[in-house]
mmCIF file of C-alpha atoms in Angstrom:
data_model
loop_
_atom_site.group_PDB
_atom_site.id
_atom_site.type_symbol
_atom_site.label_atom_id
_atom_site.label_comp_id
_atom_site.label_asym_id
_atom_site.label_seq_id
_atom_site.Cartn_x
_atom_site.Cartn_y
_atom_site.Cartn_z
ATOM 1 C CA UNK A 1 156.393 117.698 156.850
ATOM 2 C CA UNK A 2 157.126 115.362 153.931
ATOM 3 C CA UNK A 3 157.626 117.235 150.686
ATOM 4 C CA UNK A 4 155.893 116.533 147.407
ATOM 5 C CA UNK A 5 157.242 113.819 145.129
ATOM 6 C CA UNK A 6 159.976 115.174 142.875
ATOM 7 C CA UNK A 7 158.151 113.964 139.767
ATOM 8 C CA UNK A 8 154.582 112.756 140.429
ATOM 9 C CA UNK A 9 153.298 110.388 137.753
ATOM 10 C CA UNK A 10 150.024 108.601 137.025
ATOM 11 C CA UNK A 11 151.409 105.141 137.783
ATOM 12 C CA UNK A 12 154.536 103.887 139.531
ATOM 13 C CA UNK A 13 154.530 100.740 137.377
ATOM 14 C CA UNK A 14 152.605 99.597 134.291
ATOM 15 C CA UNK A 15 150.883 96.771 136.139
ATOM 16 C CA UNK A 16 149.719 98.808 139.146
ATOM 17 C CA UNK A 17 146.150 98.065 140.209
ATOM 18 C CA UNK A 18 144.106 100.688 142.002
ATOM 19 C CA UNK A 19 141.183 100.194 144.372
ATOM 20 C CA UNK A 20 139.013 103.181 143.512
ATOM 21 C CA UNK A 21 136.749 104.897 146.031
ATOM 22 C CA UNK A 22 135.499 107.650 143.740
ATOM 23 C CA UNK A 23 135.573 108.267 139.981
ATOM 24 C CA UNK A 24 133.821 111.282 138.483
ATOM 25 C CA UNK A 25 132.152 110.001 135.329
ATOM 26 C CA UNK A 26 131.126 113.555 134.444
ATOM 27 C CA UNK A 27 134.680 114.944 134.455
ATOM 28 C CA UNK A 28 136.035 111.820 132.789
ATOM 29 C CA UNK A 29 133.623 112.058 129.848
ATOM 30 C CA UNK A 30 134.137 115.808 129.448
ATOM 31 C CA UNK A 31 137.941 115.579 129.375
ATOM 32 C CA UNK A 32 138.166 112.412 127.292
ATOM 33 C CA UNK A 33 136.039 113.839 124.493
ATOM 34 C CA UNK A 34 138.362 116.864 124.210
ATOM 35 C CA UNK A 35 141.585 114.914 123.560
ATOM 36 C CA UNK A 36 142.682 115.361 119.917
ATOM 37 C CA UNK A 37 142.495 112.042 117.987
ATOM 38 C CA UNK A 38 146.233 111.866 117.204
ATOM 39 C CA UNK A 39 147.182 112.489 120.813
ATOM 40 C CA UNK A 40 144.492 110.064 121.966
ATOM 41 C CA UNK A 41 146.079 107.287 119.899
ATOM 42 C CA UNK A 42 149.557 108.036 121.281
ATOM 43 C CA UNK A 43 148.296 108.073 124.869
ATOM 44 C CA UNK A 44 146.371 104.848 124.287
ATOM 45 C CA UNK A 45 149.548 103.100 123.098
ATOM 46 C CA UNK A 46 151.316 104.209 126.275
ATOM 47 C CA UNK A 47 148.366 102.994 128.377
ATOM 48 C CA UNK A 48 148.307 99.656 126.488
ATOM 49 C CA UNK A 49 144.728 100.086 125.288
ATOM 50 C CA UNK A 50 143.744 97.785 122.393
ATOM 51 C CA UNK A 51 144.247 99.896 119.251
ATOM 52 C CA UNK A 52 141.453 98.111 117.375
ATOM 53 C CA UNK A 53 139.071 99.108 120.134
ATOM 54 C CA UNK A 54 140.481 102.628 120.134
ATOM 55 C CA UNK A 55 140.002 102.927 116.348
ATOM 56 C CA UNK A 56 136.315 102.140 116.766
ATOM 57 C CA UNK A 57 136.129 104.628 119.618
ATOM 58 C CA UNK A 58 137.614 107.451 117.540
ATOM 59 C CA UNK A 59 135.302 106.746 114.585
ATOM 60 C CA UNK A 60 132.140 106.540 116.660
ATOM 61 C CA UNK A 61 131.281 107.425 120.239
ATOM 62 C CA UNK A 62 134.561 107.149 122.122
ATOM 63 C CA UNK A 63 132.941 106.263 125.429
ATOM 64 C CA UNK A 64 131.057 103.249 124.042
ATOM 65 C CA UNK A 65 134.069 101.123 123.119
ATOM 66 C CA UNK A 66 136.587 101.711 125.908
ATOM 67 C CA UNK A 67 136.140 100.909 129.586
ATOM 68 C CA UNK A 68 135.866 103.541 132.322
ATOM 69 C CA UNK A 69 139.280 102.685 133.705
ATOM 70 C CA UNK A 70 140.973 102.651 130.293
ATOM 71 C CA UNK A 71 139.585 106.136 129.679
ATOM 72 C CA UNK A 72 140.728 107.208 133.130
ATOM 73 C CA UNK A 73 144.298 106.041 132.417
ATOM 74 C CA UNK A 74 144.289 107.994 129.159
ATOM 75 C CA UNK A 75 142.826 111.168 130.680
ATOM 76 C CA UNK A 76 145.289 111.043 133.565
ATOM 77 C CA UNK A 77 148.192 110.765 131.124
ATOM 78 C CA UNK A 78 146.707 113.605 129.073
ATOM 79 C CA UNK A 79 146.535 115.908 132.095
ATOM 80 C CA UNK A 80 150.119 115.053 133.059
ATOM 81 C CA UNK A 81 151.340 115.732 129.526
ATOM 82 C CA UNK A 82 149.399 118.890 128.683
ATOM 83 C CA UNK A 83 148.913 120.635 132.045
ATOM 84 C CA UNK A 84 151.018 121.649 135.013
ATOM 85 C CA UNK A 85 149.797 119.137 137.609
ATOM 86 C CA UNK A 86 150.943 120.191 141.084
ATOM 87 C CA UNK A 87 151.052 118.655 144.540
ATOM 88 C CA UNK A 88 148.433 119.367 147.207
ATOM 89 C CA UNK A 89 150.770 121.579 149.267
ATOM 90 C CA UNK A 90 151.493 123.750 146.193
ATOM 91 C CA UNK A 91 148.378 123.202 144.085
ATOM 92 C CA UNK A 92 148.173 124.152 140.444
ATOM 93 C CA UNK A 93 144.794 124.146 138.635
ATOM 94 C CA UNK A 94 145.148 120.332 138.705
ATOM 95 C CA UNK A 95 146.819 118.763 141.733
ATOM 96 C CA UNK A 96 147.619 115.375 143.271
ATOM 97 C CA UNK A 97 147.670 114.303 146.882
ATOM 98 C CA UNK A 98 148.163 111.303 149.138
ATOM 99 C CA UNK A 99 146.907 111.361 152.729
ATOM 100 C CA UNK A 100 144.299 110.099 155.192
ATOM 101 C CA UNK A 101 140.845 111.258 154.109
ATOM 102 C CA UNK A 102 137.757 111.435 156.308
ATOM 103 C CA UNK A 103 134.727 110.925 154.091
ATOM 104 C CA UNK A 104 131.208 112.283 154.608
ATOM 105 C CA UNK A 105 128.358 111.593 152.232
ATOM 106 C CA UNK A 106 128.067 107.815 151.965
ATOM 107 C CA UNK A 107 124.459 106.655 151.915
ATOM 108 C CA UNK A 108 123.171 109.700 150.023
ATOM 109 C CA UNK A 109 124.025 109.236 146.327
ATOM 110 C CA UNK A 110 121.833 112.154 145.265
ATOM 111 C CA UNK A 111 123.722 114.606 147.499
ATOM 112 C CA UNK A 112 127.288 115.893 147.913
ATOM 113 C CA UNK A 113 130.266 114.007 149.273
ATOM 114 C CA UNK A 114 133.051 115.683 151.240
ATOM 115 C CA UNK A 115 136.549 114.178 151.702
ATOM 116 C CA UNK A 116 139.107 115.939 153.840
ATOM 117 C CA UNK A 117 142.557 115.410 155.302
ATOM 118 C CA UNK A 118 145.478 117.358 156.696
ATOM 119 C CA UNK A 119 149.232 117.233 156.217
ATOM 120 C CA UNK A 120 151.140 119.656 158.397
ATOM 121 C CA UNK A 121 149.602 123.090 157.915
ATOM 122 C CA UNK A 122 147.762 122.115 154.719
ATOM 123 C CA UNK A 123 144.093 121.116 154.907
ATOM 124 C CA UNK A 124 142.699 119.516 151.765
ATOM 125 C CA UNK A 125 138.954 119.364 151.109
ATOM 126 C CA UNK A 126 137.536 117.511 148.103
ATOM 127 C CA UNK A 127 133.914 118.096 147.184
ATOM 128 C CA UNK A 128 131.931 116.145 144.614
ATOM 129 C CA UNK A 129 128.691 114.282 143.991
ATOM 130 C CA UNK A 130 127.839 111.248 146.103
ATOM 131 C CA UNK A 131 126.684 109.605 142.888
ATOM 132 C CA UNK A 132 130.327 109.088 141.896
ATOM 133 C CA UNK A 133 131.319 107.176 145.037
ATOM 134 C CA UNK A 134 131.960 103.564 144.079
ATOM 135 C CA UNK A 135 129.033 101.501 145.354
ATOM 136 C CA UNK A 136 126.712 104.514 145.453
ATOM 137 C CA UNK A 137 125.716 104.636 141.770
ATOM 138 C CA UNK A 138 122.214 105.771 140.847
ATOM 139 C CA UNK A 139 120.446 106.469 137.588
ATOM 140 C CA UNK A 140 121.609 109.867 136.216
ATOM 141 C CA UNK A 141 118.048 111.163 135.865
ATOM 142 C CA UNK A 142 117.551 110.835 139.635
ATOM 143 C CA UNK A 143 120.305 113.361 140.429
ATOM 144 C CA UNK A 144 118.830 116.741 141.331
ATOM 145 C CA UNK A 145 122.019 118.839 141.255
ATOM 146 C CA UNK A 146 125.748 118.738 140.571
ATOM 147 C CA UNK A 147 128.020 119.592 143.483
ATOM 148 C CA UNK A 148 131.501 119.761 141.954
ATOM 149 C CA UNK A 149 131.617 123.250 140.462
ATOM 150 C CA UNK A 150 129.488 125.253 142.908
ATOM 151 C CA UNK A 151 129.024 123.228 146.091
ATOM 152 C CA UNK A 152 126.130 124.226 148.284
ATOM 153 C CA UNK A 153 128.599 125.020 151.069
ATOM 154 C CA UNK A 154 130.210 127.758 148.960
ATOM 155 C CA UNK A 155 126.837 129.144 147.948
ATOM 156 C CA UNK A 156 125.687 129.442 151.551
ATOM 157 C CA UNK A 157 128.935 131.137 152.537
ATOM 158 C CA UNK A 158 128.651 133.671 149.716
ATOM 159 C CA UNK A 159 125.047 134.427 150.555
ATOM 160 C CA UNK A 160 126.119 135.079 154.126
ATOM 161 C CA UNK A 161 128.630 137.758 153.156
ATOM 162 C CA UNK A 162 127.266 139.627 150.121
ATOM 163 C CA UNK A 163 128.378 143.075 151.257
ATOM 164 C CA UNK A 164 132.059 142.302 151.688
ATOM 165 C CA UNK A 165 132.960 141.287 148.158
ATOM 166 C CA UNK A 166 134.374 138.187 146.588
ATOM 167 C CA UNK A 167 137.498 137.834 148.746
ATOM 168 C CA UNK A 168 135.541 137.986 152.002
ATOM 169 C CA UNK A 169 133.076 135.439 150.637
ATOM 170 C CA UNK A 170 135.871 133.072 149.637
ATOM 171 C CA UNK A 171 137.477 133.506 153.055
ATOM 172 C CA UNK A 172 134.195 132.627 154.748
ATOM 173 C CA UNK A 173 133.833 129.560 152.527
ATOM 174 C CA UNK A 174 137.300 128.386 153.519
ATOM 175 C CA UNK A 175 136.585 128.968 157.217
ATOM 176 C CA UNK A 176 133.396 126.917 156.917
ATOM 177 C CA UNK A 177 135.301 124.146 155.171
ATOM 178 C CA UNK A 178 137.925 124.148 157.943
ATOM 179 C CA UNK A 179 135.255 123.954 160.659
ATOM 180 C CA UNK A 180 133.475 121.120 158.899
ATOM 181 C CA UNK A 181 136.777 119.273 158.370
ATOM 182 C CA UNK A 182 137.592 119.558 162.069
ATOM 183 C CA UNK A 183 134.138 118.301 163.060
ATOM 184 C CA UNK A 184 134.443 114.946 161.264
ATOM 185 C CA UNK A 185 135.323 112.041 163.539
ATOM 186 C CA UNK A 186 135.027 109.071 161.162
ATOM 187 C CA UNK A 187 138.260 107.053 160.740
ATOM 188 C CA UNK A 188 140.385 108.192 157.797
ATOM 189 C CA UNK A 189 140.881 106.152 154.654
ATOM 190 C CA UNK A 190 144.360 106.523 153.200
ATOM 191 C CA UNK A 191 143.942 107.613 149.613
ATOM 192 C CA UNK A 192 145.612 109.118 146.575
ATOM 193 C CA UNK A 193 143.737 111.536 144.366
ATOM 194 C CA UNK A 194 143.824 113.791 141.330
ATOM 195 C CA UNK A 195 141.646 116.892 141.575
ATOM 196 C CA UNK A 196 140.751 120.207 139.956
ATOM 197 C CA UNK A 197 141.392 123.208 142.218
ATOM 198 C CA UNK A 198 138.372 125.333 143.173
ATOM 199 C CA UNK A 199 139.741 127.594 145.920
ATOM 200 C CA UNK A 200 143.104 128.009 147.616
ATOM 201 C CA UNK A 201 144.013 130.362 150.436
ATOM 202 C CA UNK A 202 144.897 130.704 154.113
ATOM 203 C CA UNK A 203 142.817 130.729 157.277
ATOM 204 C CA UNK A 204 143.910 131.310 160.872
ATOM 205 C CA UNK A 205 143.023 128.283 163.019
ATOM 206 C CA UNK A 206 141.725 128.306 166.583
ATOM 207 C CA UNK A 207 145.275 127.891 167.902
ATOM 208 C CA UNK A 208 146.476 130.943 165.977
ATOM 209 C CA UNK A 209 148.358 128.935 163.358
ATOM 210 C CA UNK A 210 147.949 129.939 159.736
ATOM 211 C CA UNK A 211 146.582 127.027 157.747
ATOM 212 C CA UNK A 212 146.624 126.596 153.994
ATOM 213 C CA UNK A 213 143.192 125.517 152.737
ATOM 214 C CA UNK A 214 143.041 123.703 149.407
ATOM 215 C CA UNK A 215 139.563 123.022 148.052
ATOM 216 C CA UNK A 216 139.130 120.923 144.945
ATOM 217 C CA UNK A 217 136.844 118.544 143.137
ATOM 218 C CA UNK A 218 138.311 115.101 142.405
ATOM 219 C CA UNK A 219 138.622 113.252 139.131
ATOM 220 C CA UNK A 220 139.319 110.146 141.202
ATOM 221 C CA UNK A 221 140.195 108.979 144.696
ATOM 222 C CA UNK A 222 141.811 105.578 145.223
ATOM 223 C CA UNK A 223 143.049 103.729 148.282
ATOM 224 C CA UNK A 224 146.773 103.945 149.058
ATOM 225 C CA UNK A 225 148.952 101.256 150.593
ATOM 226 C CA UNK A 226 148.871 101.936 154.318
ATOM 227 C CA UNK A 227 152.529 101.011 154.804
ATOM 228 C CA UNK A 228 153.424 104.059 152.698
ATOM 229 C CA UNK A 229 151.274 106.348 154.847
ATOM 230 C CA UNK A 230 152.698 105.776 158.304
ATOM 231 C CA UNK A 231 153.278 109.000 160.109
ATOM 232 C CA UNK A 232 150.994 111.113 157.961
ATOM 233 C CA UNK A 233 148.262 113.106 159.602
ATOM 234 C CA UNK A 234 144.572 113.197 158.804
#
């Protein structure tokens, strides 16, 4: 199984261009507004954001004067600088990954989306709102619920095991995620992602192998170059 990059970074080169599949506007706004102004300016210089634009953003509403993708570059750099960002096989509270993802949830922007892939004995499941899938945008006031922090799948699993305590409920949630991941037959899309960990544990698969289940909610998912993904599982 390929190991994690020795030093994962937001970009491999300053002029990299990403083809995004998913960007969580909710997480982006929440994190961006919490960056201290002095650090924000330093990160913006590194991300090559126009400082005149940034000055207006700091003085007024930050989100009104910088683009979504400029803010995403800054937030990604902020997370790398201030937090211990791990790899999907050894996830920290924030973790990166790069693998084939099967995606469920297109066509229903008001509901959840589920993206899942496998590398070796690690199964990654990313859960978020379909509203944040690129091409699936809807007016915010039409969204009935948020799915990133307490997905309906987790809620159902917990309701099904109230007498066995938190650990049993989390185990049931992970088993349900594994079963759902194995049921998807859509072709995978090779993607890279940055996500916030929700649950992490082990489940015994049908073949008796112990699988590591990593459940998170993504800040973004972007397409990877397929020539870098040959030989990886989904």
